[in-house]
Amino acid sequence: MTTIKNVVLVHGAFVDGSGWQGVYDELATDGFRVRMVQNPTLSLDGDVAATRQVLDALDGPAVLVGHSYGGAVISEAGTHPNVAALVYIAAFAPDKGESVGTLIADPPPGAPVPPILPPRDGFLYLDRDKFHGAFAADLPAQLAAFMADTQVPWGVDALAGVVNEPAWRHRPSWYLVATEDRMIPPPVQRVMAERAGSFVVEAIGSHAVHVSQPAAVADLIRQAAA
Amino acid sequence: MVPITDPLSFAEVLRRHRHAARLTLEQLSEASGVSARSLSNMERGRSRGPQHRTVTAIADALALDESFREQLVELARDGRLRDHWTRPAGLCALPRSVGDFTGRAAELAWTNDLVHADNSPGTAGVGLLTGSAGLGKTTFAVRAAHALRTDFPDGVFFLDLFGMSPHPVAAGEALALLLRALGVADHEVPNDVPDRASLYRSLLEGKRVLVVLDNAASEEQIRPLLPSGGHGRVLITSRRLLAGLEGVRRLSLGPLPVAEATELLTGILGDRSASDGEPALTQLAQLCGGLPLALRIIGNRLVSRPGWSAAELVARLANEERRLEQLSAGDLKIANAFGMSYEQLAASARRVFRRLALVPGRDFDAALAAVAGGISVEDAWDALDELVDLGLLQDGASGRYRFHDLVRLFARDRFREEDTSAERDALSGRMTSWLLRMATTAGRWFEPAYGRPSRPDADLAELSSPEQADHWLRVNVDNWLGALRHAASSGLHSAVLDCAESMYWFSDRWMHVPYWQEVFTFGAEAAAALGDPARQATQMNLLAWAHLVPRDDPETALRYTARAIDLATRSGATTQIASAHHHAGGALRRLGRLDEAIAAETQAAQIHKANGDMDRYCHCLGSLGTCLLDAGDHTKALEQYLDVLALMNDDRSGITPSVAAFNRPIVLARIGECLGLLGYLAEAITKLTEAIGLMEQAQLPVPQARSLETLAALLADEGRTGESRHAYARAAEVYEAIDDAEASSRCRDLAAASPQPPKAG
């Protein structure tokens, strides 16, 4: 098997692609060509289209990586012929007919409730005051505050977007479970990973594990590319 | 002050100095920065070998002059060594956990969950801790294992697999070590890897044990070491994800968060952390990337070189980081941390440090460090103390030292950078030569023709008893084997062959290790290259032995004896022809081809007799008896043994008295066995009793245990129940002493059995 040289990173809700910097640095040092999708998170369809556009432009196979809601995007976009492997980072991995909305509708008892505020003009926001604890508890307070204040509004259509043909049924997948995640409960992550038949690695980290533990994320991507 | 000249203990000397200085424990504690409790432990002899750095702090506080200071330092060093020697070297024992372990609460909870999780299908209770070098994977695994101790009443074991070394521990070797640790006797360890693995699995299934497999190399290495369900749990550390392993839970270990990293640094710095101030320490922790290894080295650097403040070090490190920003983040932080300590060393210590990267094995002692540095052993001790203080070396058991993998890479880098290629080659040659000559000299201690080597080279370390030679060969095996490999690939045939030949007798003392095939193959190749078929035949015979005795592979042994006969015949080396027949006899007997075996042993005996080599002649007659016993010809076997005994008892037979003394009880026992089998019970009991008494005197526990068991069965057959029980009980004791747990419990059961013990045999 030839080693894959392309990596495409898809960010999740409330953030943009800049959160990938640590992962990007690790992989670029190793000689990977890393592309980030700046998906607008207005609708699942729109984000899938943005991802396919990046995939179209590649000269060879890629590892397609999604964080959080980005997992739904790669599950739909990952059937693209240039995708050789999928990597989920504390991410949703919906099955056929599921959306992120249906996956979070029935949280396990006792799981922390993400501080998502009621929709405003079709957009969702995280409570700024609870952002640090809920989304990025293992990051310095200053960085968490910056992330809270630069958060990208999440379109309700993105939340409702249904996956038609989950790519993890057709591609090998890897999954990084963040054990201290207070946005997507770790047991839910494990169940989705198991359902997808993913190779699982765990890391002690918050939902922002791609920012706090770039080395762990990069290790898993390297493995998927091997 | 009264001069202290008597050989005194560290405790006594310290107390005298403190009294002479009119200091209380508290005052000395304040002046030295060493806690009053630690000082009190030292003065009461509870801590006999404090660390070098502690001792120098105390010496400073006492304002000792140079000679007193040296005395104190040396006594502490002796104490450290003695601690190492007397510490029970449990097999695969879990190392101590570091005292200042910091943070990792969530990770500890994870391992706790792992071992307590239901053993559902697909998860066999195996956890893998993965992450890059310097993250503290081993330190964490050791800590976690200590925390879990009470959950594993049958034991917690630890095995370093040397995954990053050029010669990681092979799965079969790892299994043998673990089986030994789990209570399996050397000779009960199966020869094949699959057999070892299944025995290991069955043991793990029934026992509540935790096995820590540190620094794993590959899936192939680890797979046979995993449990297949049941109570046993395994914790693996590896730099790799080992994606090919199934049923394993994986945790990617991250760097320490800033707060915990700062806390660790503060703990290492102790009292001086206050003067450095938290902001500087936080910055330093960040510059170390939260990597515990870098934090330790930087911390030790600050403690042992108090001249620099943390703030200055922050500035230096930040500057280095800018200069070298093309390197990947983790490696850079570590290399910088090492660099800060390295440049603090005196030029001579720096030279020792970087040249130690050339040591082929996994650890080394001061004598080898002296060879590396081209300095005296005393100077090497000083350099090693300093390197340990700075965290650049770790001191392990029995005065041996080792690198962390990353530090070794750093040292190798420095070695390539700072020594010319001519210097590097010269050192490599010196080290190879020294190791080979040490091994050869040590091996010759066991050669009857050499005995104590009379004039070993002056530059070699002193070996003054067979015990020391034996110890040196065992603990340095990867060093001298590495040197042998290097010499073989460099065409140093003569040195290679000398070394292989010197292992002739020693290999018999240490037969259950996997090295002999390689050693004697090198020997055979060297002899071939030198065009010496006689010496090549000797090596072929040794290869036959290596396959026959420790490996139980008689087919391969026969191929080697055929080659040996061919080579020895060509060169007229009759002794080797006879030895080859003798080994072939053993192999044929093992294969059940008894007629051929008897013919081969007979031929061997005749040649030895014709050569006048009565020792070997006798030995072959004994083997002949064993073949006859196997063939069920008890009468002929008895005749054979009686002939041997007569020869041994005849002063003029030409047998070396020590050889006769050694073999007499064994032959007597065999005579007893034959008599028993022929139905002469009373005579058999008399002979065996005599043999057992002689074995007790000569300390031959292996044949003694077997003879006791035979005797017990004969006594039972004679209806002498009480004596029989007593003999079984004694047999159980001796078996236990030679670590044969299975035989021991068999005999214990028989000793406790009804008044009508079952017939044995």
mmCIF file of N, CA, C and O in Angstrom, chain A residues 26 29 138 140 174 176 179-180 190 199-204 212-213 215-217 219-220 223, chain B residues 106-107 110 130-132 239 241-245 248-255 326-328:
data_model
loop_
_atom_site.group_PDB
_atom_site.id
_atom_site.type_symbol
_atom_site.label_atom_id
_atom_site.label_comp_id
_atom_site.label_asym_id
_atom_site.label_seq_id
_atom_site.Cartn_x
_atom_site.Cartn_y
_atom_site.Cartn_z
ATOM 1 N N GLU A 26 2.463 19.757 13.023
ATOM 2 C CA GLU A 26 3.006 18.404 13.184
ATOM 3 C C GLU A 26 3.079 17.678 11.836
ATOM 4 O O GLU A 26 4.092 17.069 11.495
ATOM 5 N N THR A 29 5.483 19.207 9.092
ATOM 6 C CA THR A 29 6.884 18.868 9.365
ATOM 7 C C THR A 29 7.225 17.499 8.798
ATOM 8 O O THR A 29 8.338 17.245 8.358
ATOM 9 N N ASP A 138 -9.283 22.131 29.007
ATOM 10 C CA ASP A 138 -7.836 21.908 29.147
ATOM 11 C C ASP A 138 -6.996 22.950 28.408
ATOM 12 O O ASP A 138 -5.793 22.772 28.245
ATOM 13 N N PRO A 140 -5.684 27.089 28.204
ATOM 14 C CA PRO A 140 -5.556 28.248 29.101
ATOM 15 C C PRO A 140 -6.785 29.151 28.980
ATOM 16 O O PRO A 140 -7.368 29.288 27.895
ATOM 17 N N TRP A 174 -10.745 5.737 11.628
ATOM 18 C CA TRP A 174 -10.023 5.844 12.902
ATOM 19 C C TRP A 174 -10.780 6.838 13.778
ATOM 20 O O TRP A 174 -11.425 7.755 13.252
ATOM 21 N N LEU A 176 -10.583 9.201 17.486
ATOM 22 C CA LEU A 176 -9.956 9.638 18.732
ATOM 23 C C LEU A 176 -11.060 10.044 19.706
ATOM 24 O O LEU A 176 -11.790 11.006 19.462
ATOM 25 N N THR A 179 -11.609 11.860 26.377
ATOM 26 C CA THR A 179 -12.236 11.273 27.574
ATOM 27 C C THR A 179 -12.868 12.300 28.499
ATOM 28 O O THR A 179 -13.656 11.940 29.359
ATOM 29 N N GLU A 180 -12.488 13.578 28.358
ATOM 30 C CA GLU A 180 -13.053 14.596 29.257
ATOM 31 C C GLU A 180 -13.993 15.535 28.496
ATOM 32 O O GLU A 180 -14.176 16.683 28.874
ATOM 33 N N ARG A 190 -17.734 6.546 21.962
ATOM 34 C CA ARG A 190 -17.295 5.143 21.861
ATOM 35 C C ARG A 190 -18.313 4.317 21.080
ATOM 36 O O ARG A 190 -17.938 3.472 20.263
ATOM 37 N N PHE A 199 -10.841 2.076 14.327
ATOM 38 C CA PHE A 199 -9.693 1.835 15.209
ATOM 39 C C PHE A 199 -9.695 2.984 16.213
ATOM 40 O O PHE A 199 -9.646 4.148 15.820
ATOM 41 N N VAL A 200 -9.777 2.668 17.507
ATOM 42 C CA VAL A 200 -9.992 3.703 18.514
ATOM 43 C C VAL A 200 -8.746 3.983 19.341
ATOM 44 O O VAL A 200 -8.078 3.053 19.792
ATOM 45 N N VAL A 201 -8.455 5.255 19.527
ATOM 46 C CA VAL A 201 -7.455 5.683 20.503
ATOM 47 C C VAL A 201 -8.135 6.709 21.397
ATOM 48 O O VAL A 201 -8.956 7.497 20.926
ATOM 49 N N GLU A 202 -7.803 6.676 22.701
ATOM 50 C CA GLU A 202 -8.378 7.669 23.598
ATOM 51 C C GLU A 202 -7.306 8.669 24.008
ATOM 52 O O GLU A 202 -6.123 8.357 24.004
ATOM 53 N N ALA A 203 -7.751 9.886 24.333
ATOM 54 C CA ALA A 203 -6.824 10.878 24.856
ATOM 55 C C ALA A 203 -7.527 11.613 25.977
ATOM 56 O O ALA A 203 -8.733 11.839 25.907
ATOM 57 N N ILE A 204 -6.758 11.925 27.025
ATOM 58 C CA ILE A 204 -7.333 12.701 28.124
ATOM 59 C C ILE A 204 -7.444 14.128 27.612
ATOM 60 O O ILE A 204 -6.447 14.850 27.557
ATOM 61 N N SER A 212 -5.656 21.108 22.159
ATOM 62 C CA SER A 212 -4.844 20.841 23.358
ATOM 63 C C SER A 212 -3.865 19.690 23.144
ATOM 64 O O SER A 212 -2.824 19.648 23.782
ATOM 65 N N GLN A 213 -4.201 18.741 22.262
ATOM 66 C CA GLN A 213 -3.326 17.575 22.088
ATOM 67 C C GLN A 213 -3.060 17.307 20.614
ATOM 68 O O GLN A 213 -3.390 16.229 20.096
ATOM 69 N N ALA A 215 -0.468 16.477 19.111
ATOM 70 C CA ALA A 215 0.407 15.330 18.816
ATOM 71 C C ALA A 215 -0.407 14.039 18.745
ATOM 72 O O ALA A 215 -0.180 13.199 17.864
ATOM 73 N N ALA A 216 -1.369 13.887 19.665
ATOM 74 C CA ALA A 216 -2.190 12.678 19.651
ATOM 75 C C ALA A 216 -3.015 12.610 18.371
ATOM 76 O O ALA A 216 -3.156 11.548 17.757
ATOM 77 N N VAL A 217 -3.561 13.766 17.966
ATOM 78 C CA VAL A 217 -4.366 13.817 16.743
ATOM 79 C C VAL A 217 -3.493 13.486 15.533
ATOM 80 O O VAL A 217 -3.857 12.665 14.681
ATOM 81 N N ASP A 219 -0.716 11.799 15.455
ATOM 82 C CA ASP A 219 -0.302 10.387 15.486
ATOM 83 C C ASP A 219 -1.350 9.496 14.830
ATOM 84 O O ASP A 219 -1.022 8.585 14.071
ATOM 85 N N LEU A 220 -2.613 9.785 15.146
ATOM 86 C CA LEU A 220 -3.682 8.947 14.600
ATOM 87 C C LEU A 220 -3.813 9.161 13.087
ATOM 88 O O LEU A 220 -4.040 8.213 12.335
ATOM 89 N N GLN A 223 -1.166 7.307 11.363
ATOM 90 C CA GLN A 223 -1.496 5.888 11.322
ATOM 91 C C GLN A 223 -2.478 5.597 10.190
ATOM 92 O O GLN A 223 -2.341 4.619 9.464
ATOM 93 N N ALA B 106 -6.460 12.028 35.596
ATOM 94 C CA ALA B 106 -7.421 11.438 34.664
ATOM 95 C C ALA B 106 -6.847 10.168 34.049
ATOM 96 O O ALA B 106 -7.554 9.185 33.835
ATOM 97 N N GLU B 107 -5.545 10.165 33.789
ATOM 98 C CA GLU B 107 -4.901 8.985 33.215
ATOM 99 C C GLU B 107 -4.929 7.827 34.210
ATOM 100 O O GLU B 107 -5.139 6.673 33.833
ATOM 101 N N TRP B 110 -8.189 6.351 34.186
ATOM 102 C CA TRP B 110 -8.353 5.537 32.968
ATOM 103 C C TRP B 110 -7.798 4.128 33.171
ATOM 104 O O TRP B 110 -8.446 3.137 32.842
ATOM 105 N N THR B 130 0.379 5.206 24.699
ATOM 106 C CA THR B 130 1.224 5.549 23.563
ATOM 107 C C THR B 130 1.518 7.039 23.572
ATOM 108 O O THR B 130 0.836 7.817 24.229
ATOM 109 N N GLY B 131 2.535 7.427 22.848
ATOM 110 C CA GLY B 131 2.924 8.831 22.793
ATOM 111 C C GLY B 131 4.411 8.924 22.536
ATOM 112 O O GLY B 131 5.127 7.924 22.619
ATOM 113 N N SER B 132 4.873 10.134 22.226
ATOM 114 C CA SER B 132 6.266 10.269 21.805
ATOM 115 C C SER B 132 7.209 10.158 23.002
ATOM 116 O O SER B 132 6.786 10.090 24.150
ATOM 117 N N ARG B 239 5.973 3.707 21.862
ATOM 118 C CA ARG B 239 5.952 4.929 21.098
ATOM 119 C C ARG B 239 5.023 4.772 19.900
ATOM 120 O O ARG B 239 4.646 5.719 19.274
ATOM 121 N N LEU B 241 1.491 3.070 17.921
ATOM 122 C CA LEU B 241 0.096 2.746 18.213
ATOM 123 C C LEU B 241 -0.167 1.246 18.131
ATOM 124 O O LEU B 241 -1.185 0.769 18.593
ATOM 125 N N LEU B 242 0.746 0.509 17.534
ATOM 126 C CA LEU B 242 0.613 -0.943 17.358
ATOM 127 C C LEU B 242 -0.779 -1.288 16.833
ATOM 128 O O LEU B 242 -1.549 -2.037 17.447
ATOM 129 N N ALA B 243 -1.085 -0.696 15.668
ATOM 130 C CA ALA B 243 -2.436 -0.770 15.118
ATOM 131 C C ALA B 243 -2.856 -2.201 14.794
ATOM 132 O O ALA B 243 -4.036 -2.492 14.710
ATOM 133 N N GLY B 244 -1.894 -3.103 14.637
ATOM 134 C CA GLY B 244 -2.247 -4.471 14.294
ATOM 135 C C GLY B 244 -2.791 -5.285 15.463
ATOM 136 O O GLY B 244 -3.254 -6.400 15.270
ATOM 137 N N LEU B 245 -2.716 -4.750 16.684
ATOM 138 C CA LEU B 245 -3.206 -5.511 17.838
ATOM 139 C C LEU B 245 -4.684 -5.264 18.039
ATOM 140 O O LEU B 245 -5.132 -4.115 18.065
ATOM 141 N N VAL B 248 -7.378 -4.194 22.257
ATOM 142 C CA VAL B 248 -6.515 -3.399 23.138
ATOM 143 C C VAL B 248 -7.119 -2.004 23.260
ATOM 144 O O VAL B 248 -7.509 -1.417 22.261
ATOM 145 N N ARG B 249 -7.220 -1.491 24.486
ATOM 146 C CA ARG B 249 -7.644 -0.089 24.630
ATOM 147 C C ARG B 249 -6.408 0.795 24.620
ATOM 148 O O ARG B 249 -5.418 0.497 25.277
ATOM 149 N N ARG B 250 -6.494 1.864 23.845
ATOM 150 C CA ARG B 250 -5.323 2.717 23.663
ATOM 151 C C ARG B 250 -5.545 4.095 24.254
ATOM 152 O O ARG B 250 -6.594 4.697 24.028
ATOM 153 N N LEU B 251 -4.543 4.579 24.971
ATOM 154 C CA LEU B 251 -4.596 5.943 25.481
ATOM 155 C C LEU B 251 -3.384 6.694 24.969
ATOM 156 O O LEU B 251 -2.247 6.265 25.156
ATOM 157 N N SER B 252 -3.667 7.789 24.299
ATOM 158 C CA SER B 252 -2.577 8.628 23.799
ATOM 159 C C SER B 252 -2.182 9.589 24.918
ATOM 160 O O SER B 252 -2.968 10.438 25.307
ATOM 161 N N LEU B 253 -0.988 9.401 25.450
ATOM 162 C CA LEU B 253 -0.551 10.224 26.573
ATOM 163 C C LEU B 253 -0.108 11.584 26.051
ATOM 164 O O LEU B 253 0.641 11.660 25.083
ATOM 165 N N GLY B 254 -0.576 12.651 26.685
ATOM 166 C CA GLY B 254 -0.199 13.989 26.240
ATOM 167 C C GLY B 254 0.846 14.591 27.146
ATOM 168 O O GLY B 254 1.213 14.012 28.161
ATOM 169 N N PRO B 255 1.354 15.783 26.753
ATOM 170 C CA PRO B 255 2.264 16.484 27.658
ATOM 171 C C PRO B 255 1.518 16.928 28.917
ATOM 172 O O PRO B 255 0.292 16.954 28.932
ATOM 173 N N GLN B 326 13.283 25.042 12.994
ATOM 174 C CA GLN B 326 12.910 24.093 11.950
ATOM 175 C C GLN B 326 12.695 22.686 12.500
ATOM 176 O O GLN B 326 12.075 21.865 11.868
ATOM 177 N N LEU B 327 13.227 22.423 13.684
ATOM 178 C CA LEU B 327 13.033 21.085 14.264
ATOM 179 C C LEU B 327 11.605 20.914 14.755
ATOM 180 O O LEU B 327 10.941 21.880 15.069
ATOM 181 N N SER B 328 11.150 19.664 14.832
ATOM 182 C CA SER B 328 9.789 19.454 15.319
ATOM 183 C C SER B 328 9.738 19.778 16.810
ATOM 184 O O SER B 328 10.721 19.628 17.530
#
